[in-house]
CSV table of N, CA and C in Angstrom, one decimal:
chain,number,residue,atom,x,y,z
Z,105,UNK,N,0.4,-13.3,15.4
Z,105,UNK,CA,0.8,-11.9,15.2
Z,105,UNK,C,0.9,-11.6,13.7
Z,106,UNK,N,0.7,-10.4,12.9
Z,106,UNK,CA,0.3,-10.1,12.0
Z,106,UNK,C,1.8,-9.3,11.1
Z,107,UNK,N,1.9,-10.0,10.1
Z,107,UNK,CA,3.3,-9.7,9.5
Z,107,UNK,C,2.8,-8.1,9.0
Z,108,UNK,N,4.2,-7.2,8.3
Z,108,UNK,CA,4.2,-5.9,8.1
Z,108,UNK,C,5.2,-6.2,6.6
Z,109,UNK,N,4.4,-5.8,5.5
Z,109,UNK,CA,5.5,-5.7,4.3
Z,109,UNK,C,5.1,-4.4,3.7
Z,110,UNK,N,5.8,-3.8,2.9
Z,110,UNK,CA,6.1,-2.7,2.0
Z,110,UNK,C,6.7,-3.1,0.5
Z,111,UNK,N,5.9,-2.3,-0.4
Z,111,UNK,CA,5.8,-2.6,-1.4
Z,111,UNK,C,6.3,-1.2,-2.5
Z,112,UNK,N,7.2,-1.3,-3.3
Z,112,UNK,CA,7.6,0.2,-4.1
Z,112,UNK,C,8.5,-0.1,-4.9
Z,113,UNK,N,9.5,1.4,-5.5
Z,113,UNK,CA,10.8,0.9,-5.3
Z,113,UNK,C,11.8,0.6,-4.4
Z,114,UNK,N,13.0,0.2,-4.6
Z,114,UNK,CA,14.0,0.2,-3.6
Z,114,UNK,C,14.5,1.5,-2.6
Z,115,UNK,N,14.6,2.1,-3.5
Z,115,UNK,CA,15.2,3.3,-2.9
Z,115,UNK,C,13.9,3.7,-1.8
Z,116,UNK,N,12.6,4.0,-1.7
Z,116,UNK,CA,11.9,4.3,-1.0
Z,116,UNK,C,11.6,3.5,-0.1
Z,117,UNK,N,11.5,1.9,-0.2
Z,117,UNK,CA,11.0,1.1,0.8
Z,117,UNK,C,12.3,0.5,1.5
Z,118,UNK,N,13.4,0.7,1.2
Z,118,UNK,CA,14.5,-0.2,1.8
Z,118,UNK,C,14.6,-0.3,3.4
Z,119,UNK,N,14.8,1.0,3.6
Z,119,UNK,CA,14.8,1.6,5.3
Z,119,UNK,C,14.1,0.7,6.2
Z,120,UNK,N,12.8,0.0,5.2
Z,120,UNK,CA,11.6,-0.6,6.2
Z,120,UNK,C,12.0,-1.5,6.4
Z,121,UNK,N,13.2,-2.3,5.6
Z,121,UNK,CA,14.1,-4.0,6.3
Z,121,UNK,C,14.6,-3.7,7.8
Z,122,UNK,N,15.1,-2.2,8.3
Z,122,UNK,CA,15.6,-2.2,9.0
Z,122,UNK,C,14.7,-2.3,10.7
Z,123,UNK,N,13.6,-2.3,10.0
Z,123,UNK,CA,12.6,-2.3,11.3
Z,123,UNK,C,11.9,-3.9,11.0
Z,124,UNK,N,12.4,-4.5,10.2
Z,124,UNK,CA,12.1,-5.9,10.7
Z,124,UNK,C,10.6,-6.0,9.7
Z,125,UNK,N,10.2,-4.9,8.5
Z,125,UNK,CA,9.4,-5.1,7.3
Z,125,UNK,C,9.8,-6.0,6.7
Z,126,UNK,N,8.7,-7.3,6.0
Z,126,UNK,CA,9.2,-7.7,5.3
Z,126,UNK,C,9.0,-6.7,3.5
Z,127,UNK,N,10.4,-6.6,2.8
Z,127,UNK,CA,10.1,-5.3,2.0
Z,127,UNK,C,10.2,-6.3,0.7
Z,128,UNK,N,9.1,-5.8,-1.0
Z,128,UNK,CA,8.8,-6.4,-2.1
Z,128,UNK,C,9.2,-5.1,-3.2
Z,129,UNK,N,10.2,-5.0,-3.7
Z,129,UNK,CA,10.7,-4.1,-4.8
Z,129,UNK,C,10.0,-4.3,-6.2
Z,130,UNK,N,9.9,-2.8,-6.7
Z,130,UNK,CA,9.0,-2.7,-7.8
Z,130,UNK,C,9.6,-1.7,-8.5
Z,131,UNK,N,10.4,-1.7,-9.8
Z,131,UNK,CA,10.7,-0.9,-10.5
Z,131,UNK,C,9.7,-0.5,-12.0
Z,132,UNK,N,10.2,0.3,-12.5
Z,132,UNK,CA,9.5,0.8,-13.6
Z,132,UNK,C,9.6,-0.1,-14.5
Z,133,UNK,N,10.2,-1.0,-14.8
Z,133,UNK,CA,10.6,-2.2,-15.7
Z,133,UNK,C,9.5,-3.1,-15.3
Z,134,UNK,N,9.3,-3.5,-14.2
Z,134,UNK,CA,8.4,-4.2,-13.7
Z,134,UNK,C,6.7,-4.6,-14.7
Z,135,UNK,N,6.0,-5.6,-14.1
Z,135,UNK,CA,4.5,-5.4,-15.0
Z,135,UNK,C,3.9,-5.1,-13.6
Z,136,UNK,N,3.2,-4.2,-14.0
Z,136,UNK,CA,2.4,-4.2,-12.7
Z,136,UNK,C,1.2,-5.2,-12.1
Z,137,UNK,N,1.0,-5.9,-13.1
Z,137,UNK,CA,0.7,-7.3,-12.9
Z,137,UNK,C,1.0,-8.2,-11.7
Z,138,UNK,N,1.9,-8.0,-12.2
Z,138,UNK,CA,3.1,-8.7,-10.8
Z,138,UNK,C,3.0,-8.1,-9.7
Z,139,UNK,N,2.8,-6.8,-9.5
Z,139,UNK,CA,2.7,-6.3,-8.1
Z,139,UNK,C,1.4,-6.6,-7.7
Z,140,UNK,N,0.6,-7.0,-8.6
Z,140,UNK,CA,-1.0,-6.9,-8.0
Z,140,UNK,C,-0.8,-8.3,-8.0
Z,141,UNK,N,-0.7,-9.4,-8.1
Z,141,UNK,CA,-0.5,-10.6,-7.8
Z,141,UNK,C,0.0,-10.5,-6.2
Z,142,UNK,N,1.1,-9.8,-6.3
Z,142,UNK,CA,2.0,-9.9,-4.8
Z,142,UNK,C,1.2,-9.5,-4.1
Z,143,UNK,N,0.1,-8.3,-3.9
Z,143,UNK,CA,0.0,-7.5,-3.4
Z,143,UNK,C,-1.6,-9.1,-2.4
Z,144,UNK,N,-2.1,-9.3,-3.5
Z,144,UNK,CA,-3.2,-10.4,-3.2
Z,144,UNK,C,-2.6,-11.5,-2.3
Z,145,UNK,N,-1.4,-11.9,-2.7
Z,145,UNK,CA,-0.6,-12.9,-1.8
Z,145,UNK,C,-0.3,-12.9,-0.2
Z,146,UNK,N,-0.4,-11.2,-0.5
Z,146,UNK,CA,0.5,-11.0,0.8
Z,146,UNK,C,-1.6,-10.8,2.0
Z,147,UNK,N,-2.1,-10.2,1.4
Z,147,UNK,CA,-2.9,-10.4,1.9
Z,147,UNK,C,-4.1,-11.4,2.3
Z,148,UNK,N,-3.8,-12.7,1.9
Z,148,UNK,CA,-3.9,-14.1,2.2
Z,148,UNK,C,-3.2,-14.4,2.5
Z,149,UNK,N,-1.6,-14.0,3.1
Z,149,UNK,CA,-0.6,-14.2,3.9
Z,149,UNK,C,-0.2,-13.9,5.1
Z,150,UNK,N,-1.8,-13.8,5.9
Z,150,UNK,CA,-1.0,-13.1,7.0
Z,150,UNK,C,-0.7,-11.8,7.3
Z,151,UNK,N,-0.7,-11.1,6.5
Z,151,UNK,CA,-0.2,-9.5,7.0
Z,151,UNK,C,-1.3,-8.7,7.2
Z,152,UNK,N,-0.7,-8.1,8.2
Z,152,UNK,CA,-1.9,-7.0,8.5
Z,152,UNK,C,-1.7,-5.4,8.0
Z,153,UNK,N,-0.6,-5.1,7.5
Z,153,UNK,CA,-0.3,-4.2,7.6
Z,153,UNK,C,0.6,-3.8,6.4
Z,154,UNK,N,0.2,-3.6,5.2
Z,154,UNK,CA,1.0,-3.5,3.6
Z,154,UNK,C,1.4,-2.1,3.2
Z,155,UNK,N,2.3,-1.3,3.4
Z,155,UNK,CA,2.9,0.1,2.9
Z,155,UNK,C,3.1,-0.1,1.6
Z,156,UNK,N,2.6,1.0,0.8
Z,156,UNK,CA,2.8,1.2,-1.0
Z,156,UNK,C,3.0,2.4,-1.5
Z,157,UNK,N,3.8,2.4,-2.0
Z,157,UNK,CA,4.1,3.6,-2.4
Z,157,UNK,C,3.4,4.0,-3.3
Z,158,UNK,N,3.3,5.8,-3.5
Z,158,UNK,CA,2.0,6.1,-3.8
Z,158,UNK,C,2.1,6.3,-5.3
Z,159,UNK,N,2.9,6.0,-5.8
Z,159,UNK,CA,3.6,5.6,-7.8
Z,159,UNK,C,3.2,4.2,-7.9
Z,160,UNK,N,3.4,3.3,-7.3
Z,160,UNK,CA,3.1,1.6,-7.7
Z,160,UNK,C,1.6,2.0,-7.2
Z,161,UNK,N,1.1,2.0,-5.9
Z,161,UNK,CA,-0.3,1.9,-5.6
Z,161,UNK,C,-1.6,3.0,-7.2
Z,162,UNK,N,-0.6,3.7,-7.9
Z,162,UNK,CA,-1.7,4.1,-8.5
Z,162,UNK,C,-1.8,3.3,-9.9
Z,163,UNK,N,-0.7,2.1,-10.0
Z,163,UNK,CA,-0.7,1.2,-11.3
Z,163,UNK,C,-1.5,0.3,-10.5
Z,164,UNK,N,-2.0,0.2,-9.3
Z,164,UNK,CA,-2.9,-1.1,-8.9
Z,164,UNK,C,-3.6,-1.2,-8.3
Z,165,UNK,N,-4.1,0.1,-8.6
Z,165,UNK,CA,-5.4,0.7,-7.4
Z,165,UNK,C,-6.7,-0.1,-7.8
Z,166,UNK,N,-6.8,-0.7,-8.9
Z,166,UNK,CA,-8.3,-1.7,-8.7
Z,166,UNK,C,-7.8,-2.5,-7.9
Z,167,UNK,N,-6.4,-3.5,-7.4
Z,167,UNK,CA,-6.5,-4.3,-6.4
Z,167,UNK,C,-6.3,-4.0,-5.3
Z,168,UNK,N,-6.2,-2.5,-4.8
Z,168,UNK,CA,-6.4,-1.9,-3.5
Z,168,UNK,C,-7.6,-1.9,-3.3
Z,169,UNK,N,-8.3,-1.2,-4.6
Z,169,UNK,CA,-9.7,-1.3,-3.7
Z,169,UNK,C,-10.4,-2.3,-3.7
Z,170,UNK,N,-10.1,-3.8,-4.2
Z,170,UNK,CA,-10.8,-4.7,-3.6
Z,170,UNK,C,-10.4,-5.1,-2.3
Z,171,UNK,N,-9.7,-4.6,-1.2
Z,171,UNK,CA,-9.1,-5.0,0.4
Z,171,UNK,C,-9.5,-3.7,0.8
Z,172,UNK,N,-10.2,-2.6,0.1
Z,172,UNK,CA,-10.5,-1.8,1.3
Z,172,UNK,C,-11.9,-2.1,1.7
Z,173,UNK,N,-12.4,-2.8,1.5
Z,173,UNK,CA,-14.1,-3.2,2.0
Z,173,UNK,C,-13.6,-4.3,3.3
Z,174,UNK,N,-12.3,-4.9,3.4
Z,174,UNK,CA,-12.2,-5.5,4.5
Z,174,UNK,C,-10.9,-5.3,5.3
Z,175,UNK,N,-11.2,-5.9,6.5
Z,175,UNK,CA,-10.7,-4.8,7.9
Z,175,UNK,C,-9.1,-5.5,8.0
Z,176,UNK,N,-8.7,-6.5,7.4
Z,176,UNK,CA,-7.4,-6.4,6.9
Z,176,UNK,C,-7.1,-7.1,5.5
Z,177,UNK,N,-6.0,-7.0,5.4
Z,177,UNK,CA,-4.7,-5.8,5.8
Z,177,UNK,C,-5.1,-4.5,5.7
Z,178,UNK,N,-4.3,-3.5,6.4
Z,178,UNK,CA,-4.4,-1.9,5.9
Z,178,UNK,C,-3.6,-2.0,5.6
Z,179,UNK,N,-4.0,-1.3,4.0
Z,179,UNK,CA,-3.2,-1.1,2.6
Z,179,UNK,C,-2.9,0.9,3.0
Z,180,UNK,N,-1.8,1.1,3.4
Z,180,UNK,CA,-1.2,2.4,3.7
Z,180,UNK,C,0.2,2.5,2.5
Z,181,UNK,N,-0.8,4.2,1.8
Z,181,UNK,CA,0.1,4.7,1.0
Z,181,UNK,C,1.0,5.8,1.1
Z,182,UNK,N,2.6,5.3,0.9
Z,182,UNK,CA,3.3,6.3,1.4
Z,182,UNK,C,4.1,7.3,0.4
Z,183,UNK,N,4.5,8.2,0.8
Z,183,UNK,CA,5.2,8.8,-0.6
Z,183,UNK,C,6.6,8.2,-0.8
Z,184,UNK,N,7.0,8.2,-2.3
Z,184,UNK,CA,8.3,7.4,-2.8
Z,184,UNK,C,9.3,8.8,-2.8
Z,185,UNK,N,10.3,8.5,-2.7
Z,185,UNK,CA,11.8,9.4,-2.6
Z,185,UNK,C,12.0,10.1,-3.6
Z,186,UNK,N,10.5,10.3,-4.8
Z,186,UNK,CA,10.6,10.9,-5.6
Z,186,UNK,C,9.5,11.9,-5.6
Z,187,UNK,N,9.0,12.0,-4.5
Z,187,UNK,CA,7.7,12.9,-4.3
Z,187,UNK,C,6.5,12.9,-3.3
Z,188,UNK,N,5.8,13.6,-3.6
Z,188,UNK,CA,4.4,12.9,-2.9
Z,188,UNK,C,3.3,13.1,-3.7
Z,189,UNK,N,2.4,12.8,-3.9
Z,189,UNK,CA,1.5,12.9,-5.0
Z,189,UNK,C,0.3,13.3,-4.4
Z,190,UNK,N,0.0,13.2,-2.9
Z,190,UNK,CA,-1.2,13.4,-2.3
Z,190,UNK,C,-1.9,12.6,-2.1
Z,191,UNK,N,-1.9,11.2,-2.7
Z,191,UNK,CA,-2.9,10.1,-2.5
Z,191,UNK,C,-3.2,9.6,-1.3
Z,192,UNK,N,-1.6,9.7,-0.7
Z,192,UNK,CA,-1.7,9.0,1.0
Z,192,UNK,C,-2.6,9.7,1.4
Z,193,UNK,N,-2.9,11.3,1.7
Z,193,UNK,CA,-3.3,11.8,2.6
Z,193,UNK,C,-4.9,11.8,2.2
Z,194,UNK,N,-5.5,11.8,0.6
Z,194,UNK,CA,-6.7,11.8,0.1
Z,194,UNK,C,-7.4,10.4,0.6
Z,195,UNK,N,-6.1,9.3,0.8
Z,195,UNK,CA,-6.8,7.6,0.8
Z,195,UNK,C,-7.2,8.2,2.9
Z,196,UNK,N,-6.2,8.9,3.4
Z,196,UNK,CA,-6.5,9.0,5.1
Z,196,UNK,C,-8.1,9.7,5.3
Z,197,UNK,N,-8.2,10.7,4.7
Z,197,UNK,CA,-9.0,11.7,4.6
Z,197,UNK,C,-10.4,10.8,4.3
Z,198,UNK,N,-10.6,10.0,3.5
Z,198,UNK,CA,-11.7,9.2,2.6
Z,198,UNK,C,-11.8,8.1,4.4
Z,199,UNK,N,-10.7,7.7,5.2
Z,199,UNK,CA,-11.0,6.3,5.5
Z,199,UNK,C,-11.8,7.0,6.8
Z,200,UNK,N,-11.4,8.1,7.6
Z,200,UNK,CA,-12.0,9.1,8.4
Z,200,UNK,C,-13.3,9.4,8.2
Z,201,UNK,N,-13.6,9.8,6.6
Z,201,UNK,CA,-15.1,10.0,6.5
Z,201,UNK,C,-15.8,9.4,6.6
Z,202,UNK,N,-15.3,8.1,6.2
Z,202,UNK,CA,-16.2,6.6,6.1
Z,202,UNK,C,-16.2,6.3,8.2
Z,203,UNK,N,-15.3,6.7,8.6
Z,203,UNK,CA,-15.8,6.0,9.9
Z,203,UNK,C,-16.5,7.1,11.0
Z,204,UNK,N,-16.5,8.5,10.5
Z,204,UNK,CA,-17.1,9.4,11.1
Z,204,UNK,C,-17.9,9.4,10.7
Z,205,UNK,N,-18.2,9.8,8.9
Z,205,UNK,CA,-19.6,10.1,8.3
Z,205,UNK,C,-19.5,11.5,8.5
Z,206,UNK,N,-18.4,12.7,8.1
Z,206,UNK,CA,-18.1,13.7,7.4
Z,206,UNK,C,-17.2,13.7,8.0
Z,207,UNK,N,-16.2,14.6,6.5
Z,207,UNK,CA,-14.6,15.4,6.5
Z,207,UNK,C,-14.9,16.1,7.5
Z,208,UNK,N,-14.3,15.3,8.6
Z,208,UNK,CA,-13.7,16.7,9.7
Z,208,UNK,C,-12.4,17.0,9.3
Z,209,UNK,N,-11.7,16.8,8.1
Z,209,UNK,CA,-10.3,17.1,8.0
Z,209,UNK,C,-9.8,18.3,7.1
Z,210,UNK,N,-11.4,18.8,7.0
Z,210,UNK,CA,-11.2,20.0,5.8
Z,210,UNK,C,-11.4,21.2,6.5
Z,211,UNK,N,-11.2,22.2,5.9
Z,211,UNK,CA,-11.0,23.7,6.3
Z,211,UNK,C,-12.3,24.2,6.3
């Protein structure tokens, strides 16, 4: 069975301990280094299923997009308690096209 972690700050990803996520805190103080290290770990670890918030995911988006060419983990971006930036729904929008072969999501 395929583990579930989330990755951000605290204040946005905490909630997800209570559903049995394993959750990885990332502050502004942080190197983002470090999160793209974790982020590689976790997906040679088993998990199928990695949440990132969409402020950290855009300090490590070259190591996102090396795991989107393969079918796990899904790397899902969520918005932080400080906003939404749009990326979650641009990264859903892009993964649709790719498996349809055109935006049916546009107007």
């Amino acid at each position: 069975m395929y583990k579930i972690a989330a990755m951000g700050d605290k204040d946005s990803i905490y909630g997800f301990a209570s559903l049995g996520v394993h959750i990885f805190p990332y502050d502004d103080t942080d190197d983002p280094s470090d999160a793209a290290h974790t982020l590689r770990k976790l997906s040679e670890s088993g998990y199928g299923v990695i949440y990132i918030t969409e402020k950290l995911a855009s300090l490590i988006q070259t190591e996102i997009d090396k795991l989107s060419f393969r079918p796990l983990p899904a790397v899902v971006l969520i918005p932080g308690v400080n906003g939404n930036t749009g990326a979650g729904i641009l990264n859903v929008s892009k993964s649709v096209e790719k498996a349809v072969g055109s935006d049916i999501l546009s107007e």
